[in-house]
CSV table of C-alpha atoms in Angstrom, one decimal:
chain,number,residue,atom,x,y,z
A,228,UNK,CA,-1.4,11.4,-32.3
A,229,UNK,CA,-1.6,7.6,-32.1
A,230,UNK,CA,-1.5,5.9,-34.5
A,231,UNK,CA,-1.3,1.3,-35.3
A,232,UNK,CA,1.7,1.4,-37.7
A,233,UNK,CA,5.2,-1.0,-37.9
A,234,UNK,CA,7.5,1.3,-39.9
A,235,UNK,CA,6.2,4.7,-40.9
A,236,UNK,CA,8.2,4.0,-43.7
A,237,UNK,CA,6.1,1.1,-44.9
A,238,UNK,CA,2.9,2.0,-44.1
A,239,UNK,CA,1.4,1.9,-47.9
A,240,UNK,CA,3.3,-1.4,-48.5
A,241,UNK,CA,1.8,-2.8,-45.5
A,242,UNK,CA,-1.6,-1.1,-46.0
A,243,UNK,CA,-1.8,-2.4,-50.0
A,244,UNK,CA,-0.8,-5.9,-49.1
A,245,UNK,CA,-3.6,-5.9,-46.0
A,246,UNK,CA,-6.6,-4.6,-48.4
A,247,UNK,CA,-5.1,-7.1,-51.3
A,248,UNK,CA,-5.2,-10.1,-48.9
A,249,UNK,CA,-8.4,-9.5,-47.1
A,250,UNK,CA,-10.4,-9.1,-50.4
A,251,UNK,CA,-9.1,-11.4,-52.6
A,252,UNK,CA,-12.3,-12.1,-54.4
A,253,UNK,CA,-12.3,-8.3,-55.5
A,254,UNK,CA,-8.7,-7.5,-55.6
A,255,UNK,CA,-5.3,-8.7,-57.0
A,256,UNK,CA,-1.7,-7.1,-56.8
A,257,UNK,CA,0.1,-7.2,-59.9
A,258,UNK,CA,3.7,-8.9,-59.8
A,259,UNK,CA,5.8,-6.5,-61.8
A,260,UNK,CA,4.3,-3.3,-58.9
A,261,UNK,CA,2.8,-4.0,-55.9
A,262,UNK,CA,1.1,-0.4,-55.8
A,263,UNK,CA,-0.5,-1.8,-59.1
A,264,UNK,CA,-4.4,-3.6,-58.1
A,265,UNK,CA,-6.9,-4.2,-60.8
A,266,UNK,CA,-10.1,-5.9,-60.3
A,267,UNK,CA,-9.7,-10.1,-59.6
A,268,UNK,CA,-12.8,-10.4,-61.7
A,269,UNK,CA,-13.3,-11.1,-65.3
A,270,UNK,CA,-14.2,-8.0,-67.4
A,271,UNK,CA,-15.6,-7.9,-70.9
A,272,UNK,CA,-13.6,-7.8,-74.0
A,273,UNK,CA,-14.0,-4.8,-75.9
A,274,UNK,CA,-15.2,-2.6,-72.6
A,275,UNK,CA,-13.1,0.7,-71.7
A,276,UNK,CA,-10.9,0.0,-68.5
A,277,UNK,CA,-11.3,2.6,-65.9
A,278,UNK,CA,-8.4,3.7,-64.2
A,279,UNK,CA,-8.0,5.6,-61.2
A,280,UNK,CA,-5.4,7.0,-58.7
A,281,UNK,CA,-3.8,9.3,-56.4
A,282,UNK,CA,-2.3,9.4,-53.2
A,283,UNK,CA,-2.7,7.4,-50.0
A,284,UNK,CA,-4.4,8.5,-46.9
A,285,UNK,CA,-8.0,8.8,-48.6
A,286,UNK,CA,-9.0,5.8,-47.9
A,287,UNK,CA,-11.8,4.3,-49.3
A,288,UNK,CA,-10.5,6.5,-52.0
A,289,UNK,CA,-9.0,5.5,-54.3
A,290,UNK,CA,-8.6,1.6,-53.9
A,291,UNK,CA,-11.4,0.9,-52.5
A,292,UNK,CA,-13.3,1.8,-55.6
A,293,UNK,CA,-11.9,-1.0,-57.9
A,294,UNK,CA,-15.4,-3.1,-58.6
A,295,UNK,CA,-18.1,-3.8,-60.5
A,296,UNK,CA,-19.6,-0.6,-61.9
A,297,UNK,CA,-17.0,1.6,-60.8
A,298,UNK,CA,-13.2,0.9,-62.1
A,299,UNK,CA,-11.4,-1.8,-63.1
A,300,UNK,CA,-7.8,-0.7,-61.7
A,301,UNK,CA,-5.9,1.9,-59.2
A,302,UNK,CA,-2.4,3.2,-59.1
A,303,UNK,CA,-1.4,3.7,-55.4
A,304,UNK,CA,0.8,7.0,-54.6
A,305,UNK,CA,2.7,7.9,-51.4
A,306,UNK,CA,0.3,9.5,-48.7
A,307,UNK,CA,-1.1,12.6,-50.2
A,308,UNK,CA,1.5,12.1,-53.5
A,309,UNK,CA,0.9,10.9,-57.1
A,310,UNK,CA,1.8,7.6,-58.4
A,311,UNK,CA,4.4,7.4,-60.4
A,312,UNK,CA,4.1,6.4,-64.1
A,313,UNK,CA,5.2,3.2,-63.7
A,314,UNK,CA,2.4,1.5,-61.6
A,315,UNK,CA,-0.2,3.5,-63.5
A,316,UNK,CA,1.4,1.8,-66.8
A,317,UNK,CA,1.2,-1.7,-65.4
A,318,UNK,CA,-2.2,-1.0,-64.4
A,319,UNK,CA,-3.3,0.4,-68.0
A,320,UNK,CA,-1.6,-2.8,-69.6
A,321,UNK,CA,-3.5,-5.6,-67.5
A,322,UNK,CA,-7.3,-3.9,-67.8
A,323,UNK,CA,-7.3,-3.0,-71.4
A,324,UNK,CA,-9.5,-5.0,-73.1
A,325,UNK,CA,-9.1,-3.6,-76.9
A,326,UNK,CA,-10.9,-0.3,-76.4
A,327,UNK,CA,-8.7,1.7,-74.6
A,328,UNK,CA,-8.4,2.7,-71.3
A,329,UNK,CA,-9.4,6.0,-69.1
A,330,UNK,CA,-7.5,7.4,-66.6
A,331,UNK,CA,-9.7,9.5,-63.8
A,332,UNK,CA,-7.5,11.4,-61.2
A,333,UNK,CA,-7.4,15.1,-59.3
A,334,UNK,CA,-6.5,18.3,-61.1
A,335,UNK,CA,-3.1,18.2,-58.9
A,336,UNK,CA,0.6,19.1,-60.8
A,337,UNK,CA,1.8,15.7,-59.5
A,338,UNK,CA,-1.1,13.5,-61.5
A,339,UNK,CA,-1.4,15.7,-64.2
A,340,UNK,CA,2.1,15.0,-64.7
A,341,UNK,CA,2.5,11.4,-63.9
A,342,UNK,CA,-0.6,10.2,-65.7
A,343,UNK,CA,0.2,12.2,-68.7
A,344,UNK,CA,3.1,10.4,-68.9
A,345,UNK,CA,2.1,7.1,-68.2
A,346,UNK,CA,-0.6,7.9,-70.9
A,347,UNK,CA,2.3,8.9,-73.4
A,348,UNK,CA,4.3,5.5,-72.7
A,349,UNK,CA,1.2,3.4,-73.3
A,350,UNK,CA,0.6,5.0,-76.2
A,351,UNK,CA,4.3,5.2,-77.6
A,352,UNK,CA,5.2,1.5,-76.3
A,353,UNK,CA,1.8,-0.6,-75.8
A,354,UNK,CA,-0.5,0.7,-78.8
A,355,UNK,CA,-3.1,1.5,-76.3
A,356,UNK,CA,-5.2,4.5,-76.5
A,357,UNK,CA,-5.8,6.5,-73.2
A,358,UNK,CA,-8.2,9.2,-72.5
A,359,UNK,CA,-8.4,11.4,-69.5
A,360,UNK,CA,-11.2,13.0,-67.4
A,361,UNK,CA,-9.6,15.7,-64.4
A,362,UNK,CA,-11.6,16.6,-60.9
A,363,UNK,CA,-11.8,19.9,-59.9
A,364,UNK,CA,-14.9,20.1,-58.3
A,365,UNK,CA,-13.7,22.4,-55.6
A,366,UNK,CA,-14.8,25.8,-55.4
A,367,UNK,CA,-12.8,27.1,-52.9
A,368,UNK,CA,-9.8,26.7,-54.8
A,369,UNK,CA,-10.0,29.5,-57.8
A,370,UNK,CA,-12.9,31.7,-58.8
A,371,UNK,CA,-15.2,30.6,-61.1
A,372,UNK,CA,-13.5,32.7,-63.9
A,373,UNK,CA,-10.5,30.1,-63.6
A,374,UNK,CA,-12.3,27.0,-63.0
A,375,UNK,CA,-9.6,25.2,-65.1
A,376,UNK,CA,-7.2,25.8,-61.6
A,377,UNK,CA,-9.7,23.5,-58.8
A,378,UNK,CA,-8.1,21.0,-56.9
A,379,UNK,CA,-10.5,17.8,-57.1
A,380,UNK,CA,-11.9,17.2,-53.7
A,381,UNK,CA,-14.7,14.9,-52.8
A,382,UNK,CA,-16.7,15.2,-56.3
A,383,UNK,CA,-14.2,12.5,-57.6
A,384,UNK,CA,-16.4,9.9,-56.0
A,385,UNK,CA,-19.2,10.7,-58.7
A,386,UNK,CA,-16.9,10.8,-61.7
A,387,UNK,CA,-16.2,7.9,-61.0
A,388,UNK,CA,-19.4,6.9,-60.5
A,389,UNK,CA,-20.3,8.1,-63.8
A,390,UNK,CA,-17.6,7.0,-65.9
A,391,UNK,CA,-17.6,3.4,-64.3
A,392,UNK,CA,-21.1,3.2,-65.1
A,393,UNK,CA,-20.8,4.4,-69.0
A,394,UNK,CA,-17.9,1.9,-69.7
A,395,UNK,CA,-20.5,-0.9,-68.2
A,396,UNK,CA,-23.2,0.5,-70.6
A,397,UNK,CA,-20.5,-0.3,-73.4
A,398,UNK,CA,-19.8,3.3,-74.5
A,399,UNK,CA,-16.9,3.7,-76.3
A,400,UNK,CA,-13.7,6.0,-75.2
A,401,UNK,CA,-14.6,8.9,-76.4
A,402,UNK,CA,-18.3,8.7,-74.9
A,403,UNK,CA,-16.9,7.4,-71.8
A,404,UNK,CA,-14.3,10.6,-71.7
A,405,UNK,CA,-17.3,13.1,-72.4
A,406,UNK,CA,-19.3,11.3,-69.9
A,407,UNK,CA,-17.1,11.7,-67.3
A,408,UNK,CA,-15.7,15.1,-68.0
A,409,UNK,CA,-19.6,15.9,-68.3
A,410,UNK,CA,-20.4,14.4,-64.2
A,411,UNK,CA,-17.1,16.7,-63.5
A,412,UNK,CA,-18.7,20.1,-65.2
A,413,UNK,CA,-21.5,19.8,-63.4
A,414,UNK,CA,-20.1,18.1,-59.3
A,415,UNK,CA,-19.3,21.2,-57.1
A,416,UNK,CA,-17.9,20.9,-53.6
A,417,UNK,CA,-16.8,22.9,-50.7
A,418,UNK,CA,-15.4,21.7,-47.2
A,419,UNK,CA,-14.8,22.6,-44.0
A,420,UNK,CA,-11.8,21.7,-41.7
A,421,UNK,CA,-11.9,21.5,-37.9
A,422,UNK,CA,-8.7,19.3,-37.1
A,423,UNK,CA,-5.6,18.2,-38.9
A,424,UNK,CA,-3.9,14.6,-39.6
A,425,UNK,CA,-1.0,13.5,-38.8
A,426,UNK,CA,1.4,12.2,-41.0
A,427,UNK,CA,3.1,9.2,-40.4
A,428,UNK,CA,6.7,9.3,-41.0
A,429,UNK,CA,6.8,12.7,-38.9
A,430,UNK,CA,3.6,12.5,-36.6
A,431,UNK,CA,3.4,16.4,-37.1
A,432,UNK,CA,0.2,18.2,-38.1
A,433,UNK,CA,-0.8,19.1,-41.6
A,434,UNK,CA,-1.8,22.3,-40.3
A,435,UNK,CA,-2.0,24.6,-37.7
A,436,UNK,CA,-5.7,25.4,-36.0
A,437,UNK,CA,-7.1,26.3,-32.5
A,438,UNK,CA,-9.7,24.6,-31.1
A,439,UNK,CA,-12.4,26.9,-30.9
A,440,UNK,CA,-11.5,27.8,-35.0
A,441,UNK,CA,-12.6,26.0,-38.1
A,442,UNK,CA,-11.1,26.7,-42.2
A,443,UNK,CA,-13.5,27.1,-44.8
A,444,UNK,CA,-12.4,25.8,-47.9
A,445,UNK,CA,-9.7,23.7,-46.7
A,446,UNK,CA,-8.2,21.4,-49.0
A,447,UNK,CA,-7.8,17.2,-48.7
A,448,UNK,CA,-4.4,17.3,-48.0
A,449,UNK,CA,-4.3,20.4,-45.5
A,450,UNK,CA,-4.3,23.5,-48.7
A,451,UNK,CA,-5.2,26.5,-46.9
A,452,UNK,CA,-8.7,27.6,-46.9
A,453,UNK,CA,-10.3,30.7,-47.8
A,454,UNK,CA,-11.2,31.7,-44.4
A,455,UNK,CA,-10.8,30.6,-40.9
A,456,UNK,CA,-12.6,31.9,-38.1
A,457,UNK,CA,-14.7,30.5,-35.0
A,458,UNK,CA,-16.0,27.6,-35.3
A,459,UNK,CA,-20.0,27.9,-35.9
A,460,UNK,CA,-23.0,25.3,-35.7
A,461,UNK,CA,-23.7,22.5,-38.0
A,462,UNK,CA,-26.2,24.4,-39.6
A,463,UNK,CA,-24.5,27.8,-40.0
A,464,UNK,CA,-21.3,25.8,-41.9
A,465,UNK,CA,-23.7,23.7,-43.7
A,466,UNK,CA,-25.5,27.4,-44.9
A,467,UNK,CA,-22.0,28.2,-45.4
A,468,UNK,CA,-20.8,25.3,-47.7
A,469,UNK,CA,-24.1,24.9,-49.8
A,470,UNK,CA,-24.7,28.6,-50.2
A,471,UNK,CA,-21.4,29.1,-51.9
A,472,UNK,CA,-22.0,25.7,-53.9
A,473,UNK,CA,-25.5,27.3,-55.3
A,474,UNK,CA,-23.6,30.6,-55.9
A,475,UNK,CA,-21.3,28.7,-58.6
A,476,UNK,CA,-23.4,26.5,-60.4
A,477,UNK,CA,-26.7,26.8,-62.1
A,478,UNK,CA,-29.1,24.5,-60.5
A,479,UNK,CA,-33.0,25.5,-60.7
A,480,UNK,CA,-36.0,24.8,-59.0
A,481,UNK,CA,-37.1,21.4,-60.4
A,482,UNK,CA,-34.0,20.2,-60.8
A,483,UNK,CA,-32.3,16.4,-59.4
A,484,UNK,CA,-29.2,16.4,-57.9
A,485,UNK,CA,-27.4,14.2,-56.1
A,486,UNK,CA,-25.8,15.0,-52.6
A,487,UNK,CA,-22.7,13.7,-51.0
A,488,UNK,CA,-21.9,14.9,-47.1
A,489,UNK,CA,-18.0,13.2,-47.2
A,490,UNK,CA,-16.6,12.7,-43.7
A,491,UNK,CA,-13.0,13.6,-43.9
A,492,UNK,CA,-11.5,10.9,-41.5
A,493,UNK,CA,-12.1,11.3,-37.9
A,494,UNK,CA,-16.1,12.6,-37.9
A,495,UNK,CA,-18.7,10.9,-37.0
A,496,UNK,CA,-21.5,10.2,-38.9
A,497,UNK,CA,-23.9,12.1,-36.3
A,498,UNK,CA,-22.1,14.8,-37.2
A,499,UNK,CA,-22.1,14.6,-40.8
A,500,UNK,CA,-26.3,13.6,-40.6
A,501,UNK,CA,-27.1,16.7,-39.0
A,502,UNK,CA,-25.1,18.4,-41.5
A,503,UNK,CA,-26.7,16.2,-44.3
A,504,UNK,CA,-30.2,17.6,-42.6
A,505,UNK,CA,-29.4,20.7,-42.8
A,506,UNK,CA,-28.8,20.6,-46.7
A,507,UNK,CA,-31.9,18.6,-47.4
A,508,UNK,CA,-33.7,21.5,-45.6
A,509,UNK,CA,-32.2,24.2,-47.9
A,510,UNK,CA,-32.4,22.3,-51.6
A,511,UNK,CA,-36.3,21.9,-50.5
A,512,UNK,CA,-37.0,25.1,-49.9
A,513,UNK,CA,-35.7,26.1,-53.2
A,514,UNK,CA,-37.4,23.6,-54.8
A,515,UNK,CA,-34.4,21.2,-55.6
A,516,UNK,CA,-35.2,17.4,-55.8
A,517,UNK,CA,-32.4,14.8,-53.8
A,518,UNK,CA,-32.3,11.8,-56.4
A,519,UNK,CA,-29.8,10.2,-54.6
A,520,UNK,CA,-27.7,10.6,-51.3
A,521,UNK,CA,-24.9,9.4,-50.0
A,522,UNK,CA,-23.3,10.3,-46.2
A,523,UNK,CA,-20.1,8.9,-44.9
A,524,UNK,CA,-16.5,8.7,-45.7
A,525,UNK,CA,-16.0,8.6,-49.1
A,526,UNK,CA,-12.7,10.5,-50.0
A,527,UNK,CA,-11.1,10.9,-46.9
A,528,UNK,CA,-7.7,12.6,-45.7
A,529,UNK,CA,-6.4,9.8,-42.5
A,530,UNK,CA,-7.7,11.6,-39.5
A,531,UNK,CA,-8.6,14.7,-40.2
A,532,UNK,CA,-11.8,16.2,-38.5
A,533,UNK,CA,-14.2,18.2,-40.8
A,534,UNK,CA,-16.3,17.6,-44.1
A,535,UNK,CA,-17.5,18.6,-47.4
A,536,UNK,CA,-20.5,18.8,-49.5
A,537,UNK,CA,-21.1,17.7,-53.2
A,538,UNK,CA,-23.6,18.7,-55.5
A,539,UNK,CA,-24.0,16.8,-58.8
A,540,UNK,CA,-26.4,18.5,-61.3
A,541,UNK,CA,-28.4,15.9,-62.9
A,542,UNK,CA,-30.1,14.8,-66.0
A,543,UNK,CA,-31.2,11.7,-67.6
A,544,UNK,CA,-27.8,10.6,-68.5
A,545,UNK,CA,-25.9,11.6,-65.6
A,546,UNK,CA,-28.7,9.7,-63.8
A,547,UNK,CA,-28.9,6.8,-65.2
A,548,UNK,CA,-25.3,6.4,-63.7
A,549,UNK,CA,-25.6,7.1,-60.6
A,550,UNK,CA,-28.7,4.6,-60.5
A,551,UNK,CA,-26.1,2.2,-61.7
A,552,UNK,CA,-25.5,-1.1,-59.5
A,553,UNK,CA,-22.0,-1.3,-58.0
A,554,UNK,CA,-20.5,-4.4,-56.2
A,555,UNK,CA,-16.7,-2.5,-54.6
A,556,UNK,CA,-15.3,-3.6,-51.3
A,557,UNK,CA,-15.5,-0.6,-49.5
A,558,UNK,CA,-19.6,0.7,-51.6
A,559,UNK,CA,-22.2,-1.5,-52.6
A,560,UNK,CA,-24.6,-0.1,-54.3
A,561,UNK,CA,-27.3,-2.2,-55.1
């Protein structure tokens, strides 16, 4: 695998300071951590800051989501790693703006850990209250009798969403907290992988497939799936995917949702279109209404080949924020 890097050591240095200087209107490294970017524009006092993080290689995710109606800071980790309490704290410090200050992340030992300590030390040594919302929208990765085990996959993008939009409305911390915990109870996703990445610092694989084969339920950062096998037609994964989203959540005729079709890094949108036409074909037959839609690369995982699907369940709350203008470098909506 090729791939335009100096040092595979540096890549995330080199990458943050690339996005920081080519949107400088949106975006500002703070001194004291240079994996620490809030938003460069002015925020209301008294609004909840919106925090998020996680690991690089998902690219939009997670910087690119630092904006207007979305959040007002990120932590940047090592590819596919947490960051580590220390840029998260800097972060917290520089958006709060008297009401406290949310952190949004995947259900993942590494952020549970580091953000629960960085919420702890801005508690204990900065007076600022901290809530926290988890993703683990994934159904492939525990049953639904231990739903308190998924990984957060894809559905991120529409907590964040959500909770970007409630702090905007002026909602306090706890409403923004319940809010966002509320888009995460009701976001499902499941993915498919066709191709691994390549890290850089060894340029080996994440994982091992042939090239007639596909993994169902394969995680972001190469997490085995539940089952790999030949690889079908658009429509038979898309069947696949959404048929075992339906199976897990409770979504009626007559009810909105929204639907993501997330590229995972090397496919191309025809791909993930005919997939997205596909899933509009089965939500109509049973009577489900698309709100809103979104298709591309949202939470990516470098170059991997594949996708997933997201379901978000709707109602007039949860809808109301994903209506919700947002001005990001990498999504505008308008």
């Amino acid at each position: 695998m090729k791939k335009l890097i100096n040092n595979p050591n540096n890549v995330v240095e080199e990458m943050v300071e690339g996005y920081a200087t080519a949107h400088p209107d949106y975006i500002r490294q703070l001194p004291e951590n240079k994996r620490s970017l809030v938003t460069a524009r002015e925020t209301k006092q008294d609004k909840v800051g919106i925090l998020i993080g996680g690991g690089s290689g998902h690219e939009p995710a997670f910087m690119g989501y630092v904006g207007e109606g979305m959040a007002d800071g990120v932590a940047v980790g090592n590819i596919f790693a947490s960051p580590s309490p220390e840029p998260i704290l800097e972060v917290t410090k520089a958006i709060d703006k008297g009401a406290g200050v949310v952190y949004l992340y995947g259900n993942y030992a590494g952020d549970v850990m580091n953000f629960g300590m960085a919420a702890e030390m801005a508690d204990m040594e900065e007076d600022i209250e901290v809530g926290a919302a988890l993703a683990s929208d994934d159904v492939a990765s525990a049953p639904v009798q231990e739903k308190e085990k998924r990984r957060g996959i894809a559905g991120e993008f529409f907590i964040y969403k959500a909770a970007g939009a409630a702090a905007d409305f002026g909602y306090n911390l706890g409403d923004v907290v319940r809010i966002a915990k509320k888009a995460n109870e009701n976001t499902r996703s499941m993915g498919v992988g066709l191709t691994p990445c390549y890290l850089p610092q060894t340029n080996e694989p994440s994982f091992q497939i042939n090239e007639d084969e596909m993994e169902i339920g394969l995680g972001h950062h190469g997490e085995p799936g539940i089952e790999k096998g030949k690889l079908e037609t658009a429509d038979r994964v898309a069947d696949r995917l959404l048929g075992d989203i339906l199976d897990d959540i409770n979504i009626s005729k007559g009810d909105d949702v929204a639907v993501l079709v997330n590229g995972l890094g090397s496919t191309p949108k025809m791909d993930l279109y005919i997939i997205y036409r596909r899933v509009d074909q089965i939500l109509k037959e049973r009577g489900i209404n698309i709100y809103r839609s979104y298709v591309g690369n949202y939470i990516t995982s470098l170059e991997m080949g594949g996708c997933s699907i997201t379901l978000m369940k709707l109602d007039d709350e949860l809808s109301k924020t994903v209506d919700h203008a947002v001005d990001c470098p990498m999504f505008v909506q308008k």
